[in-house]
Short mmCIF file of C-alpha atoms in Angstrom, two decimals:
data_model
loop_
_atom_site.label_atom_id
_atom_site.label_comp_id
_atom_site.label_asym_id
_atom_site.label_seq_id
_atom_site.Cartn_x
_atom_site.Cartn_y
_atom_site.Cartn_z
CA UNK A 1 -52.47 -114.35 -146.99
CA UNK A 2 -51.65 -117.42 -148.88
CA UNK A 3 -50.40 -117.52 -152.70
CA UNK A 4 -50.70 -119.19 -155.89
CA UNK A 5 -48.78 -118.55 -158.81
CA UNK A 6 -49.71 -114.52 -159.33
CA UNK A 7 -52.49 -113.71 -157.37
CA UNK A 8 -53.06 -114.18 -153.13
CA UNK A 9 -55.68 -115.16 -151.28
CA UNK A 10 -57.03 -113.09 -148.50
CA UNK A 11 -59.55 -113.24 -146.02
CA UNK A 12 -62.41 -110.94 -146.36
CA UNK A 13 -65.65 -110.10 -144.99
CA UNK A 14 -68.51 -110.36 -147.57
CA UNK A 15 -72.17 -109.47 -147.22
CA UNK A 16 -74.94 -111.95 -146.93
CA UNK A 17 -78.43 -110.62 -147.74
CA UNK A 18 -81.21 -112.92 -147.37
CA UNK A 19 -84.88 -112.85 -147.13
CA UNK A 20 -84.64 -112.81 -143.33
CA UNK A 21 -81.68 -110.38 -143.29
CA UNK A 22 -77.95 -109.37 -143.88
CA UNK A 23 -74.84 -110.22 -142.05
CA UNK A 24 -71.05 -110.79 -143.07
CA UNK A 25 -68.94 -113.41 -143.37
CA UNK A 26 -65.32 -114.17 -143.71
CA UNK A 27 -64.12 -115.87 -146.55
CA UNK A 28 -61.23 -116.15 -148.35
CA UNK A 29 -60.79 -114.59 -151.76
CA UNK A 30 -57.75 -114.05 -154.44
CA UNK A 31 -56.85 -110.95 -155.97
CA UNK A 32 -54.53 -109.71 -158.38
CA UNK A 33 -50.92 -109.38 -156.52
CA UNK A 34 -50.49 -105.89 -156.19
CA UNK B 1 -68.02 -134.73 -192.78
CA UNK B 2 -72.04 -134.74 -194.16
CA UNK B 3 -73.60 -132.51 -192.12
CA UNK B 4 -73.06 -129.68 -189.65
CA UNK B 5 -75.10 -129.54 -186.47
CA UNK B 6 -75.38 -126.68 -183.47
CA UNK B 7 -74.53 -128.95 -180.27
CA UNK B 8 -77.41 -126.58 -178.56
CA UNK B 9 -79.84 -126.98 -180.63
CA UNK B 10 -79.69 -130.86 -181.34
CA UNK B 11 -80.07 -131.11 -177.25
CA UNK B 12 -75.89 -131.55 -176.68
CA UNK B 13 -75.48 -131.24 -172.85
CA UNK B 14 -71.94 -131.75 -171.74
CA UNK B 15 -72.93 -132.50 -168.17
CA UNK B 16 -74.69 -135.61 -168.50
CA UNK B 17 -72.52 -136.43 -171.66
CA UNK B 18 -69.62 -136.51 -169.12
CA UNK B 19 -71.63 -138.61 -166.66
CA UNK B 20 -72.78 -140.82 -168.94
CA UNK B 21 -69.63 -141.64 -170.15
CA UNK B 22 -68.20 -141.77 -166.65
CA UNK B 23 -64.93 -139.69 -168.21
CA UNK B 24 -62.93 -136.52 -167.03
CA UNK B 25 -62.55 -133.60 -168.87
CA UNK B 26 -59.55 -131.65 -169.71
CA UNK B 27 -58.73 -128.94 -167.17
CA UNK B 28 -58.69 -125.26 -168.36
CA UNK B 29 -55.40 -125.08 -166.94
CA UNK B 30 -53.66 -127.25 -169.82
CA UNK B 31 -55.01 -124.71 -172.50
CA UNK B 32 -52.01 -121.70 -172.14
CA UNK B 33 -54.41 -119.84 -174.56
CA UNK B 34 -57.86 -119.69 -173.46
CA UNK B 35 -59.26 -117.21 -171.28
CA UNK B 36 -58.77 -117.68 -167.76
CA UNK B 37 -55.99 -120.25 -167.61
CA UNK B 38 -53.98 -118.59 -165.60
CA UNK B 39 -56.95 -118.20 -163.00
CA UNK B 40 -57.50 -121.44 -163.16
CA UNK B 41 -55.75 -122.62 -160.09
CA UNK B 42 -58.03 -120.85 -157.69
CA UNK B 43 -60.60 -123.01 -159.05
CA UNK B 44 -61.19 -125.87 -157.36
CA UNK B 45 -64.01 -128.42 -155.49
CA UNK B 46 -65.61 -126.63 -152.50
CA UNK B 47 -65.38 -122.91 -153.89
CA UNK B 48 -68.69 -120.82 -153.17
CA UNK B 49 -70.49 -119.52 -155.21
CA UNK B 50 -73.68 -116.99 -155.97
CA UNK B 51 -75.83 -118.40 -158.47
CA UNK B 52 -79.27 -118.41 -160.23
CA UNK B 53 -81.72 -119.95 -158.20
CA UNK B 54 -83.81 -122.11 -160.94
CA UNK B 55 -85.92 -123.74 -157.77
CA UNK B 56 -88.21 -121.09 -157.20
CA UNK B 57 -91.61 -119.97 -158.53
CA UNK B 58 -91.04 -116.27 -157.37
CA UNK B 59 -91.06 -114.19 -161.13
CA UNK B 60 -88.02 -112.24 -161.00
CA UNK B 61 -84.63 -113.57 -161.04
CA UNK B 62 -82.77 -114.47 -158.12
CA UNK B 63 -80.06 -116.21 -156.39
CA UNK B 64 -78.74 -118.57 -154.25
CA UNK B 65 -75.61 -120.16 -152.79
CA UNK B 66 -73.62 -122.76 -154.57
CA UNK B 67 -70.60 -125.51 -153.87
CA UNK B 68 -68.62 -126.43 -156.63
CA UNK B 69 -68.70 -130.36 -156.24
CA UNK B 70 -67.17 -130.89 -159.91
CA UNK B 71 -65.25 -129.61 -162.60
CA UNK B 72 -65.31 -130.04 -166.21
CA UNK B 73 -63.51 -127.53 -167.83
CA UNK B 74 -65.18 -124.27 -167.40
CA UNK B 75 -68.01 -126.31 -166.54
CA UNK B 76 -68.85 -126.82 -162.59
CA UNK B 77 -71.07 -129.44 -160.98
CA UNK B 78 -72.91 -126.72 -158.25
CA UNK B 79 -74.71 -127.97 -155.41
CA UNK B 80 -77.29 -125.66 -153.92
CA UNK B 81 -76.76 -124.55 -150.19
CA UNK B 82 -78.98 -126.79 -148.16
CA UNK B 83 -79.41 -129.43 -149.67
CA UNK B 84 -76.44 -131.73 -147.88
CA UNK B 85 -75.57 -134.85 -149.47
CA UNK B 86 -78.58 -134.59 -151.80
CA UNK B 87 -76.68 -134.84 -155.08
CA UNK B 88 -81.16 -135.07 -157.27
CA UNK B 89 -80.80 -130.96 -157.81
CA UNK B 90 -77.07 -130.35 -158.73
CA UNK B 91 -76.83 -128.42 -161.68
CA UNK B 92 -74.27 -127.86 -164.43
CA UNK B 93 -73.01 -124.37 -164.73
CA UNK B 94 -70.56 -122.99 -167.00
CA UNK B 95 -68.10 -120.50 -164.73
CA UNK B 96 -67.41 -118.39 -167.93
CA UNK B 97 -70.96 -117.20 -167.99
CA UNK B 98 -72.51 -114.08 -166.19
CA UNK B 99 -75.27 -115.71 -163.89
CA UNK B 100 -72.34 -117.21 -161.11
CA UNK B 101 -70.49 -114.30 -158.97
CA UNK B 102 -68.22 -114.36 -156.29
CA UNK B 103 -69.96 -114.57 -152.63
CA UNK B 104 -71.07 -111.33 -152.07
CA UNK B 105 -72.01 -110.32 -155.08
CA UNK B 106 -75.82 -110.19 -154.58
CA UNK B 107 -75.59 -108.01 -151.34
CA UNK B 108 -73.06 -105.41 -153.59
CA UNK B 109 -75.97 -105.51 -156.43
CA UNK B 110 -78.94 -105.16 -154.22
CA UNK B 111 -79.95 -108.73 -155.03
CA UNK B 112 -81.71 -110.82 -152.09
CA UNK B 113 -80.28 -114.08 -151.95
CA UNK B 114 -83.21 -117.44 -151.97
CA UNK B 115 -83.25 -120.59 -151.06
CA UNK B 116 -84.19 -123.33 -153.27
CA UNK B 117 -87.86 -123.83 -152.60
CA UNK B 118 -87.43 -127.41 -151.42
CA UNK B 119 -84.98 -126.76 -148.75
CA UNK B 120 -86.17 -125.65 -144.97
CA UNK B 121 -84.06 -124.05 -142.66
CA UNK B 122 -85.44 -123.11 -139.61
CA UNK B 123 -82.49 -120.38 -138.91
CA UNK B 124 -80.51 -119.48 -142.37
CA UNK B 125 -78.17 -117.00 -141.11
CA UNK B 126 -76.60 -119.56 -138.44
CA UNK B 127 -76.56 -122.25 -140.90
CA UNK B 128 -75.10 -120.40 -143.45
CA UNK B 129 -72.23 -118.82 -141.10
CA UNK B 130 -71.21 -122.42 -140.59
CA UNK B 131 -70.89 -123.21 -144.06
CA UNK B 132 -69.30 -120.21 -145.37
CA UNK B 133 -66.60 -118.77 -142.75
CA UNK B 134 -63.45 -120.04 -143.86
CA UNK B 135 -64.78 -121.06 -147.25
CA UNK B 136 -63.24 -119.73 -150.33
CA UNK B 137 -64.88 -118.08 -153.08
CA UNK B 138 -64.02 -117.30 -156.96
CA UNK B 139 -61.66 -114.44 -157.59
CA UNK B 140 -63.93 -111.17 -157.35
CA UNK B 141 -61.96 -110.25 -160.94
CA UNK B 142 -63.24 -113.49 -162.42
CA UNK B 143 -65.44 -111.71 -164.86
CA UNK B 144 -63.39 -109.04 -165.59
CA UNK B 145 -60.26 -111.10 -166.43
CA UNK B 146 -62.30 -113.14 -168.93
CA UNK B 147 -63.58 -110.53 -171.05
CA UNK B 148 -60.45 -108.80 -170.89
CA UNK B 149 -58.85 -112.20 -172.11
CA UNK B 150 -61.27 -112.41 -174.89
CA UNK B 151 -59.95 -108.93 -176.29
CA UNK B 152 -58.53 -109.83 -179.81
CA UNK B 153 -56.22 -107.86 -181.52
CA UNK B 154 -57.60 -108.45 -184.83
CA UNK B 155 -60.96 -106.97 -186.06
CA UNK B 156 -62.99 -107.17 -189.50
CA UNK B 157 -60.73 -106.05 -192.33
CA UNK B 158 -57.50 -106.91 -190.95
CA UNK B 159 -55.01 -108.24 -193.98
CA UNK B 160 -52.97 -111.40 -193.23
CA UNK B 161 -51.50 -113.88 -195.30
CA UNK B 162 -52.78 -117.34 -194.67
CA UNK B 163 -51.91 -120.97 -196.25
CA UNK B 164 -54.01 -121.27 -199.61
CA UNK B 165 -56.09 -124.39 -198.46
CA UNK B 166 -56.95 -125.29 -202.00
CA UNK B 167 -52.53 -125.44 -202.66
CA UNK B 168 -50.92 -125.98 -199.19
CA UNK B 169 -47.51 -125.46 -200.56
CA UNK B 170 -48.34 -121.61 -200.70
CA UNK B 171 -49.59 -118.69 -198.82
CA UNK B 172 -52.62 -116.34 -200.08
CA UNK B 173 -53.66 -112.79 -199.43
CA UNK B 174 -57.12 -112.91 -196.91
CA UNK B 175 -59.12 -110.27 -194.82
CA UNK B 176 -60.64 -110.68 -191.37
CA UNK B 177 -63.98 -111.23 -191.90
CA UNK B 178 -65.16 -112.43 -187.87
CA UNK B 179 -63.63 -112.98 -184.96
CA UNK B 180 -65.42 -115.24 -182.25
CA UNK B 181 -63.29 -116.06 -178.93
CA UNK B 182 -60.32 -115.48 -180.65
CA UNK B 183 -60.87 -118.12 -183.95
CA UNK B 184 -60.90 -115.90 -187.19
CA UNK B 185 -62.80 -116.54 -190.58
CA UNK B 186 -60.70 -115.41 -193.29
CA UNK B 187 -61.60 -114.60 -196.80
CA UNK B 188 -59.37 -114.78 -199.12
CA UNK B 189 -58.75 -111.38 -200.85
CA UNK B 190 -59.89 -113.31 -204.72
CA UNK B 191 -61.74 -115.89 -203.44
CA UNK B 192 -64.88 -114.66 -205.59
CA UNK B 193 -68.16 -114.22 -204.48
CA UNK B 194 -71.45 -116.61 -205.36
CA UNK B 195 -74.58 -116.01 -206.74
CA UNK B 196 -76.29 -114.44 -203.42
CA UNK B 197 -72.93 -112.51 -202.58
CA UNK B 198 -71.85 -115.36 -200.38
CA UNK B 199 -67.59 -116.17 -200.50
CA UNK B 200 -66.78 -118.87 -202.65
CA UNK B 201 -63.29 -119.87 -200.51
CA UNK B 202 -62.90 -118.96 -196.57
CA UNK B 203 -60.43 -120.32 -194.18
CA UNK B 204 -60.87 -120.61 -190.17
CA UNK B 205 -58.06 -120.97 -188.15
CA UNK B 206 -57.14 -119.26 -184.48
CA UNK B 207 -54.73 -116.46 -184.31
CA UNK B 208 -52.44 -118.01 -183.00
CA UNK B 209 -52.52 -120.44 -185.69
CA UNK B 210 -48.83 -121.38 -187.28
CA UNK B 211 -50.70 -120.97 -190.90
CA UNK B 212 -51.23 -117.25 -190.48
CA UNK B 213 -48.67 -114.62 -190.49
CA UNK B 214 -48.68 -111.00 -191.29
CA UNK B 215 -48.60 -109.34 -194.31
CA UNK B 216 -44.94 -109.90 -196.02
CA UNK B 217 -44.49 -112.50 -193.90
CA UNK B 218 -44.22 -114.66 -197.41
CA UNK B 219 -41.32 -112.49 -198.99
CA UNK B 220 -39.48 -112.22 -195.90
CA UNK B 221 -38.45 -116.52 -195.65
CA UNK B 222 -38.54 -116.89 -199.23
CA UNK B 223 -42.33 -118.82 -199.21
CA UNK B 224 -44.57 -118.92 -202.12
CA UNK B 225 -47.77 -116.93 -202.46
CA UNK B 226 -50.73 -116.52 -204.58
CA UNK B 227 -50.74 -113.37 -206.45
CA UNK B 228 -54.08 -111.72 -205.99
CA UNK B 229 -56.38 -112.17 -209.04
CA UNK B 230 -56.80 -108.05 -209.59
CA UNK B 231 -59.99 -109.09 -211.57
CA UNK B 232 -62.06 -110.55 -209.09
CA UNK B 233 -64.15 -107.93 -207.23
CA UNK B 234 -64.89 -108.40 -203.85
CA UNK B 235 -66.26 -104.91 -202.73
CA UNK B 236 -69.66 -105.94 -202.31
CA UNK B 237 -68.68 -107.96 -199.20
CA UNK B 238 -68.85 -106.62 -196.01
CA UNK B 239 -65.06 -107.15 -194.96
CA UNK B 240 -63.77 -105.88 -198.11
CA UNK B 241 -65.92 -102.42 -197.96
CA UNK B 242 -63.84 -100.60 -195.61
CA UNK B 243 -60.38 -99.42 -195.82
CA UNK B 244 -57.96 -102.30 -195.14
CA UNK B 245 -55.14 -102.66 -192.65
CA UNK B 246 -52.32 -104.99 -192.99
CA UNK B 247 -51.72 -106.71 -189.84
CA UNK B 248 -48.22 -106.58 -188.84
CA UNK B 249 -45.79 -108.97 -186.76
CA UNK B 250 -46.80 -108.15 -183.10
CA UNK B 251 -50.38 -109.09 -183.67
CA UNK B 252 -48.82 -112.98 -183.74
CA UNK B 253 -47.16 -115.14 -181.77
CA UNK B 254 -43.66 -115.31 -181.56
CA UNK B 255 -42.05 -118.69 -182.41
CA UNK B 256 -39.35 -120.32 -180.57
CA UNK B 257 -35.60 -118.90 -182.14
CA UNK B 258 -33.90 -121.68 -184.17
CA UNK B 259 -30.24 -121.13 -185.07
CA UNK B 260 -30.11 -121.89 -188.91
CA UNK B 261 -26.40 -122.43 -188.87
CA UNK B 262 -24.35 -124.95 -190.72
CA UNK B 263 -25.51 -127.44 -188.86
CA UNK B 264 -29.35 -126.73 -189.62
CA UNK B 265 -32.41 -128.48 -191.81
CA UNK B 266 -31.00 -129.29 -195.07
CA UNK B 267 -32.65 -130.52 -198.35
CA UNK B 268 -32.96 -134.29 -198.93
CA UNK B 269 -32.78 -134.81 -195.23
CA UNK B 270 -35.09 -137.77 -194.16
CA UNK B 271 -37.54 -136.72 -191.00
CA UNK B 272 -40.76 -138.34 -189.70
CA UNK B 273 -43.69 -135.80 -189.85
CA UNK B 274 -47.73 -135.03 -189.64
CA UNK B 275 -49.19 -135.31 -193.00
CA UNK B 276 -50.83 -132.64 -193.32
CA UNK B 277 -53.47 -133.94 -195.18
CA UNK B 278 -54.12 -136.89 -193.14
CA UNK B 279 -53.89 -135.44 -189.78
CA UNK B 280 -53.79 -138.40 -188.43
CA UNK B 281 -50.94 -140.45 -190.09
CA UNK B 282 -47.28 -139.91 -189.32
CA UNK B 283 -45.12 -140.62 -192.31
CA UNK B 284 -41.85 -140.79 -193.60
CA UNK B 285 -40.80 -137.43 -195.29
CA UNK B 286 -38.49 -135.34 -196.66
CA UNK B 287 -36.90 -131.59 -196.41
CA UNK B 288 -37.75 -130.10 -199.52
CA UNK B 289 -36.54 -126.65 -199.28
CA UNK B 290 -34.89 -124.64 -196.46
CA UNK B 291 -36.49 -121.27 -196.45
CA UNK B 292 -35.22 -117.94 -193.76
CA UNK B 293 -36.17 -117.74 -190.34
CA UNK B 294 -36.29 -121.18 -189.11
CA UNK B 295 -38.77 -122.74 -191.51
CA UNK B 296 -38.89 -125.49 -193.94
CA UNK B 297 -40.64 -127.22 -196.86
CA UNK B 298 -41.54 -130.69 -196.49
CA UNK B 299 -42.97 -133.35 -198.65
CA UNK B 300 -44.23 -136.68 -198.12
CA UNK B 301 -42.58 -139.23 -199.65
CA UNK B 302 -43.93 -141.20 -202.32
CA UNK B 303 -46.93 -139.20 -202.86
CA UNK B 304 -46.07 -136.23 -204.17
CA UNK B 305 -47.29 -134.68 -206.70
CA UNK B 306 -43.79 -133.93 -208.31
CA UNK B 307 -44.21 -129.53 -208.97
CA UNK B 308 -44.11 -129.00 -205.28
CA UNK B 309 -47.60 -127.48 -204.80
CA UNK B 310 -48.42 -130.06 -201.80
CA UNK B 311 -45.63 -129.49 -199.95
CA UNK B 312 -46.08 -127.61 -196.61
CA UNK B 313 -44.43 -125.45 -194.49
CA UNK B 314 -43.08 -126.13 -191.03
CA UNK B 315 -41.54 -124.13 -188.61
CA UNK B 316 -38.32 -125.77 -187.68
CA UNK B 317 -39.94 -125.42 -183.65
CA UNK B 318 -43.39 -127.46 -184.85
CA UNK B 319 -44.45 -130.20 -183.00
CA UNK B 320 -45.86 -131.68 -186.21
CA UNK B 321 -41.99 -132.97 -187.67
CA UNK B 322 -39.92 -135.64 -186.19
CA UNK B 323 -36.87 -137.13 -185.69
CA UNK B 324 -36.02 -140.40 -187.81
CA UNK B 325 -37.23 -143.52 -185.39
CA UNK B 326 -39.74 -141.29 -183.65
CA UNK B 327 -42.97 -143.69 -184.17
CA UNK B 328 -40.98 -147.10 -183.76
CA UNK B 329 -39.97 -145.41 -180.17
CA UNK B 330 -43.42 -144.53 -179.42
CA UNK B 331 -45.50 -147.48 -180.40
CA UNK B 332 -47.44 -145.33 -183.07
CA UNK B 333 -47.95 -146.70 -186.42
CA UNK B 334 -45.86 -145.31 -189.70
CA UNK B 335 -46.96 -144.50 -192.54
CA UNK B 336 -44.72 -145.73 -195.50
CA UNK B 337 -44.28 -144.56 -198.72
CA UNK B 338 -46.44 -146.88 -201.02
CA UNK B 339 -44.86 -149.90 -201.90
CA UNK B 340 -43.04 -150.29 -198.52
CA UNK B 341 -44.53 -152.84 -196.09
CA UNK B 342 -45.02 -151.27 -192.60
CA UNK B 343 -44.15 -154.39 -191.13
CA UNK B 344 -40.80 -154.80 -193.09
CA UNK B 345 -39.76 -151.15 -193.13
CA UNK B 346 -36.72 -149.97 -191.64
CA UNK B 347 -34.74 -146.57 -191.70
CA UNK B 348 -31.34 -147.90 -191.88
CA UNK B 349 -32.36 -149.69 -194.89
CA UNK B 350 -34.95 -146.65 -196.61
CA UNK B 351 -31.87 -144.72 -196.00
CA UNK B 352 -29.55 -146.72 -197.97
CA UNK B 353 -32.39 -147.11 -200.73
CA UNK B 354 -32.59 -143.40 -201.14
CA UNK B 355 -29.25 -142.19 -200.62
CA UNK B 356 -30.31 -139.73 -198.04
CA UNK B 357 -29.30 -138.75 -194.23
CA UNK B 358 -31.47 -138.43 -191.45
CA UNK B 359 -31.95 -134.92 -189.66
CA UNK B 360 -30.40 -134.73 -186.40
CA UNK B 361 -32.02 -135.27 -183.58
CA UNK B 362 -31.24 -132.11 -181.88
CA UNK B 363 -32.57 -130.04 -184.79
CA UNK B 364 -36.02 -131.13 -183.22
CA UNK B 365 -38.48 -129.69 -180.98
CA UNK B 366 -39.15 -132.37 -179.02
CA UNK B 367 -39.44 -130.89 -175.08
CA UNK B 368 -41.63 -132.63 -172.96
CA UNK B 369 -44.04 -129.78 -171.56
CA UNK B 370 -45.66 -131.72 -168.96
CA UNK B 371 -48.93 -130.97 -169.98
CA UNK B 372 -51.70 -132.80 -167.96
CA UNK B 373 -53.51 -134.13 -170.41
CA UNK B 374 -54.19 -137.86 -169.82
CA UNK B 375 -55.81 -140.63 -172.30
CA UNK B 376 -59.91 -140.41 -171.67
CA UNK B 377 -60.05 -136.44 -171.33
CA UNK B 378 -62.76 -134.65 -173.23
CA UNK B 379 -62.12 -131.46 -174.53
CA UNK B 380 -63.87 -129.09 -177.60
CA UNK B 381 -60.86 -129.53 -180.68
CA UNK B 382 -61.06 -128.02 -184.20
CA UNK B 383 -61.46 -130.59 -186.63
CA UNK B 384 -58.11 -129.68 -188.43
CA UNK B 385 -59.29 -130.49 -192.07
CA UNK B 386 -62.55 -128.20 -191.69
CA UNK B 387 -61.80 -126.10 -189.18
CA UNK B 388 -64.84 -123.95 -188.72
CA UNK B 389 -66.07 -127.04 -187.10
CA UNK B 390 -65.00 -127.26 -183.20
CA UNK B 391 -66.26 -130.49 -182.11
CA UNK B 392 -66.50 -132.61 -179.06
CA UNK B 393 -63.23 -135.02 -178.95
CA UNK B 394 -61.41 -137.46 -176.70
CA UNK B 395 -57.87 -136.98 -175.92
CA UNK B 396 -57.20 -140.76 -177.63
CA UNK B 397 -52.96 -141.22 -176.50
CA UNK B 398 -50.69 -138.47 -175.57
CA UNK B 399 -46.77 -139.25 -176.71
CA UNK B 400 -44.64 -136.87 -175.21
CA UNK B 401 -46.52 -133.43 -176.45
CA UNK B 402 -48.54 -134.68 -179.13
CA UNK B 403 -51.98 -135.84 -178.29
CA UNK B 404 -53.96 -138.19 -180.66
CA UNK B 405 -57.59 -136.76 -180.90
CA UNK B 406 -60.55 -138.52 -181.56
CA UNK B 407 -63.79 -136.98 -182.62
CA UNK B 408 -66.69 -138.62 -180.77
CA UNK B 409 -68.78 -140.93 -182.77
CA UNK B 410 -66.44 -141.01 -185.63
CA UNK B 411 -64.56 -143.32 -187.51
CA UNK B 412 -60.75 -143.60 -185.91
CA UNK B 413 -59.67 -142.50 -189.38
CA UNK B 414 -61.04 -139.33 -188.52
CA UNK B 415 -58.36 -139.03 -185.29
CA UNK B 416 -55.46 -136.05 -185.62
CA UNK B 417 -52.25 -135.80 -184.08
CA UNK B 418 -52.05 -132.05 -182.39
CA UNK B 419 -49.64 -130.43 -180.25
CA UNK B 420 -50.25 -130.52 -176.65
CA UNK B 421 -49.99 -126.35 -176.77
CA UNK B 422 -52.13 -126.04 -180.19
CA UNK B 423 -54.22 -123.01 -179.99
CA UNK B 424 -57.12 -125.39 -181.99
CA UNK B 425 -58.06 -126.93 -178.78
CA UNK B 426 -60.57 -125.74 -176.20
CA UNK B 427 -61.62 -126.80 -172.81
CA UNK B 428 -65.36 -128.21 -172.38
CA UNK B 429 -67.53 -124.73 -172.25
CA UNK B 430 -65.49 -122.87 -174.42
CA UNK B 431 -68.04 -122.65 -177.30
CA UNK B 432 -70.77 -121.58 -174.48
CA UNK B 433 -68.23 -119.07 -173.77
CA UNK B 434 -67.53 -117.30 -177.02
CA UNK B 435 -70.68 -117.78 -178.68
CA UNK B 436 -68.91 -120.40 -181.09
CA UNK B 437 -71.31 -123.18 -182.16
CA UNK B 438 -70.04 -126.88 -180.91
CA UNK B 439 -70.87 -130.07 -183.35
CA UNK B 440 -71.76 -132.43 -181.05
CA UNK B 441 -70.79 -136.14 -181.14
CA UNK B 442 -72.84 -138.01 -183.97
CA UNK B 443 -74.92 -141.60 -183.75
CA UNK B 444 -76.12 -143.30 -180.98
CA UNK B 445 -74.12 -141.82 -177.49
#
């Protein structure tokens, strides 16, 4: 995970849901540091 | 100023305003008190987003994916997945407001995510896996830490005492009559009402404002205040219906310690300082009275009235007073007492005239913060001398921590000095925010 001041980032799957469907992704996302 | 206008409603966008004028606005993260600030460096160009499609003729709401391809304060420049280099259908969003989510957002709430009707992709999922792995999104908190930064601890009928804007030099009994983002209209607890129950005297100012303390605040450092006029009823007002509660010192911010030794403010002494009256003139002034807890009265010489009642108080930490020889070192203009040519003025020899000493440097607060604002930066500010108006502004020179203001389409004697960290300035898209209504530049743009 990579930081900033407080919080991390941290790769994540998401869900996509389109018209023609769903599938995940992997994105990155920040959080609260824990 | 003549009139008061709602930004909205006379057709105020700051997108194009901003493109127009080709400038940069202010980034939320030079505003330590707004919501979000802290957040604010995981916002950048080339986040994702999930936001309201607006290029679709299907009836119910939906949503598509975004790139942030500009900031403006809370404002973002999105471009709609799909549409490439094809900078005709980017929109300006504000990232405060509800309708943009983190990716993923839609799939979590059942919504089906849409492409822009004039985009055609033969195989979405592919295209959009090549776009998004790898990408970053906004904090999936985002929403949740702004409303819980818009919590205020003060509510309607909250007592404070506040400076008595029609006699600076002394403090007044008022009551919390609304709060929006964090700003608070004040009545003051006499102030009288008018013929259709309307108050006669109000005061705006944020709560984090230097001009409002808690109740006893006053009799603690020795300041004056207005006794309460026991004959004026106010009980048909709203605020003043239910049972008051006096706000108390944690409810404000704490100020900086100054040690009030020996070797402290003392009366006669010669300083530089904000007029506040003039916001934007810095003149030559005097100590007037040393009160407890790090604060001072301070009068501006030449024009005073002579009983006191337009001095002000400063808190020995304000940005707003300044050591002896602070203009001349900065290039910024001072103002003299009348009589006294600006062009022929000089300390040494005011100094001699008067019999008086200059305060010491070191009594003064006069850290550089590093800020990041720049000359050219748009931002919302409170226009200091009626400040229930926030208005569009330019950041006009920055000198160490004070910025020089300048309300667009004004005259430059309009312009205020304000501390870099004053809690009366707003990034562009605060007002949208909070609900608070923006005055939008005046004349021709």
């Amino acid at each position: 995970a990579a930081e900033s001041s407080g919080r991390k980032w941290e790769q994540k799957q998401v869900q996509i849901k389109t018209l023609e469907g769903e599938f995940s992704v992997t994105m990155w996302a920040s959080d609260d540091k824990k | 100023r003549p009139f008061v206008q709602d930004a909205t409603l006379a057709g105020f966008d700051w997108g194009s305003y901003l493109e127009k004028s080709g400038l940069l606005a202010a980034p939320v993260s030079c505003f330590r008190h707004v919501p979000l600030c802290a957040q604010w460096e995981d916002v950048y160009v080339g986040l994702k987003v999930e936001v309201l499609n607006t290029h679709t003729a299907l009836p119910s709401k939906v949503y598509w994916i975004a790139t942030v391809v500009q900031l403006a304060g809370y404002k973002a420049l999105l471009r709609y997945e799909g549409f490439e280099d094809d900078d005709r259908h980017d929109l300006w969003c504000n990232l405060g407001t509800a309708d943009v989510h983190p990716i993923g957002w839609c799939a979590v709430n059942n919504k089906p995510l849409v492409p822009p009707q004039e985009v055609h992709q033969q195989d979405w999922k592919s295209y959009l896996m090549e776009r998004l792995v790898g990408a970053h999104t906004i904090p999936v908190d985002f929403h949740v830490k702004m409303a819980d930064s818009l919590r205020c601890p003060f509510r309607q009928g909250v007592r404070v005492e506040v400076v008595d804007r029609s006699q600076v030099s002394r403090t007044r009994l008022a009551v919390v009559d609304t709060v929006i983002g964090g700003r608070l209209r004040l009545l003051y607890e006499d102030a009288g009402l008018g013929p259709s129950g309307e108050v006669l005297s109000d005061f705006w100012c944020h709560m984090q404002s230097p001009l409002v303390h808690h109740v006893g605040w006053s009799e603690t450092v020795d300041h004056s205040i207005k006794e309460t006029d026991t004959n004026v009823n106010m009980g048909s007002h709203p605020a003043f219906r239910r049972v008051h509660q006096n706000s108390v010192p944690d409810q404000f911010k704490k100020l900086r310690t100054v040690y009030m030794g020996a070797t402290f403010f003392k009366e006669g002494m010669k300083i530089e300082a904000i007029d506040p009256l003039n916001l934007g003139n810095i003149c030559v002034a005097s100590v007037r009275k040393v009160l407890l807890d790090g604060y001072i009265m301070v009068g501006i010489d030449g024009v005073e009235i002579g009983d006191g009642s337009d001095w002000f108080c400063y808190h020995a930490s304000s940005h707003a007073i300044l050591p002896v020889g602070y203009c001349e070192n900065n290039d910024i203009p001072l103002t003299v007492p009348p009589g006294y040519d600006q062009a022929t003025f000089t300390w040494p020899v005011y100094l001699e005239e008067t019999g008086a000493v200059a305060a010491p440097q070191r009594l003064f607060n006069t850290d550089d913060v590093g800020h990041g604002f720049t000359s050219g930066m748009k931002l919302e500010a409170v226009d200091l001398m009626e400040p229930r108006l926030v208005c569009v502004a330019t950041v006009r020179r920055c000198v160490g921590r004070l910025l020089l203001l300048h309300f667009d389409g004004w005259e430059p004697e309009f312009d205020q000095w304000v501390d870099c960290q004053s809690p009366e300035i707003y990034p562009v898209g605060w007002c949208e925010i909070t609900g608070y209504q923006l005055q939008p530049p005046i004349g021709p743009e």
